[in-house]
Amino acid sequence: MRLLPYLKSTLAVAVMGLAAHALTLLVPQLHVPVLFLAAVVMSAARWGLGPSLLAAFLSVVAGSYFFYSPIYSFRVANLQDLVDLLMFVIVAVLTSRLAAGVRA
Protein backbone atom coordinates (compact mmCIF):
# COMPACT_ATOMS: atom_id res chain seq x y z
CA MET A 1 0.00 0.00 0.00
CA ARG A 2 1.35 3.38 -0.97
CA LEU A 3 1.44 5.87 1.89
CA LEU A 4 1.91 9.12 -0.07
CA PRO A 5 -1.72 9.42 -1.30
CA TYR A 6 -2.95 9.03 2.28
CA LEU A 7 -0.57 11.74 3.48
CA LYS A 8 -1.71 14.03 0.67
CA SER A 9 -5.35 13.43 1.59
CA THR A 10 -4.54 14.29 5.20
CA LEU A 11 -2.84 17.47 4.04
CA ALA A 12 -5.85 18.37 1.87
CA VAL A 13 -8.15 18.09 4.89
CA ALA A 14 -5.76 20.21 6.97
CA VAL A 15 -5.68 22.90 4.28
CA MET A 16 -9.47 22.91 4.08
CA GLY A 17 -9.66 23.13 7.86
CA LEU A 18 -7.41 26.19 7.85
CA ALA A 19 -9.45 27.73 5.03
CA ALA A 20 -12.66 27.04 6.93
CA HIS A 21 -11.21 28.64 10.06
CA ALA A 22 -10.19 31.74 8.09
CA LEU A 23 -13.63 31.97 6.50
CA THR A 24 -15.42 31.66 9.84
CA LEU A 25 -13.69 34.87 10.85
CA LEU A 26 -15.36 36.60 7.89
CA VAL A 27 -18.66 34.74 7.58
CA PRO A 28 -20.34 33.86 10.88
CA GLN A 29 -22.78 31.23 9.53
CA LEU A 30 -20.40 29.16 7.42
CA HIS A 31 -21.49 25.64 6.52
CA VAL A 32 -18.12 23.97 7.10
CA PRO A 33 -18.80 20.46 5.75
CA VAL A 34 -19.12 21.83 2.22
CA LEU A 35 -15.48 22.92 2.32
CA PHE A 36 -14.33 19.57 3.65
CA LEU A 37 -16.26 17.82 0.89
CA ALA A 38 -13.94 19.50 -1.62
CA ALA A 39 -10.97 17.73 0.01
CA VAL A 40 -12.83 14.41 -0.12
CA VAL A 41 -13.75 14.76 -3.80
CA MET A 42 -10.24 15.88 -4.75
CA SER A 43 -8.75 12.93 -2.86
CA ALA A 44 -11.07 10.50 -4.64
CA ALA A 45 -10.38 11.97 -8.06
CA ARG A 46 -6.62 12.14 -7.61
CA TRP A 47 -5.75 9.20 -5.37
CA GLY A 48 -8.69 6.81 -5.26
CA LEU A 49 -11.19 5.40 -2.80
CA GLY A 50 -8.94 4.60 0.18
CA PRO A 51 -7.41 8.08 0.54
CA SER A 52 -10.80 9.72 0.01
CA LEU A 53 -12.39 7.62 2.75
CA LEU A 54 -9.56 8.70 5.04
CA ALA A 55 -10.26 12.30 4.04
CA ALA A 56 -13.96 11.81 4.85
CA PHE A 57 -13.15 10.40 8.28
CA LEU A 58 -10.64 13.14 9.06
CA SER A 59 -13.10 15.78 7.86
CA VAL A 60 -15.76 14.58 10.26
CA VAL A 61 -13.26 14.46 13.11
CA ALA A 62 -11.91 17.95 12.34
CA GLY A 63 -15.37 19.40 11.80
CA SER A 64 -16.76 18.06 15.04
CA TYR A 65 -13.69 19.10 17.03
CA PHE A 66 -13.09 22.58 15.63
CA PHE A 67 -16.40 23.84 14.27
CA TYR A 68 -19.35 22.34 16.16
CA SER A 69 -20.22 23.27 19.71
CA PRO A 70 -18.81 22.55 22.14
CA ILE A 71 -15.63 23.66 20.38
CA TYR A 72 -12.47 21.61 21.06
CA SER A 73 -14.48 18.57 22.01
CA PHE A 74 -15.62 15.54 20.05
CA ARG A 75 -19.02 15.73 21.73
CA VAL A 76 -21.71 17.28 19.55
CA ALA A 77 -24.30 19.05 21.68
CA ASN A 78 -26.88 19.99 19.06
CA LEU A 79 -28.93 17.28 17.35
CA GLN A 80 -28.98 19.27 14.08
CA ASP A 81 -25.16 19.37 14.07
CA LEU A 82 -25.07 15.62 14.60
CA VAL A 83 -27.44 15.13 11.67
CA ASP A 84 -25.21 17.42 9.58
CA LEU A 85 -22.16 15.30 10.39
CA LEU A 86 -23.99 12.05 9.62
CA MET A 87 -25.25 13.44 6.31
CA PHE A 88 -21.71 14.57 5.52
CA VAL A 89 -20.42 11.04 6.06
CA ILE A 90 -23.08 9.60 3.75
CA VAL A 91 -22.49 12.17 1.02
CA ALA A 92 -18.70 11.93 1.36
CA VAL A 93 -18.67 8.14 1.07
CA LEU A 94 -21.02 8.14 -1.92
CA THR A 95 -19.09 10.93 -3.62
CA SER A 96 -15.80 9.17 -2.92
CA ARG A 97 -17.12 6.00 -4.50
CA LEU A 98 -18.38 7.83 -7.58
CA ALA A 99 -15.24 9.92 -8.05
CA ALA A 100 -12.97 6.91 -7.54
CA GLY A 101 -15.05 5.00 -10.09
CA VAL A 102 -14.68 7.80 -12.63
CA ARG A 103 -10.94 7.85 -11.93
CA ALA A 104 -10.68 4.10 -12.54
C-alpha angles and dihedrals in degrees: 000000000000114000100195097076090052091051091049091051090051090050091049090055091048091051091049090048091054091046090050091050091051091048093049087062089059103032115040098196100048117160097222101188091067090064093048090050088064089061091049094050092045091050091051094047095046105032109015140244101316097055091043092053088051088050090051092051093046090047092056091047093048093043094050093044101044107024112029123071128288087048117217092024133095090222114101111210101187120068091214090056090051090051089049091054093047091049089049091055092050094047093043094051093046092046091047091053093048095045092046089050091052089048091052 
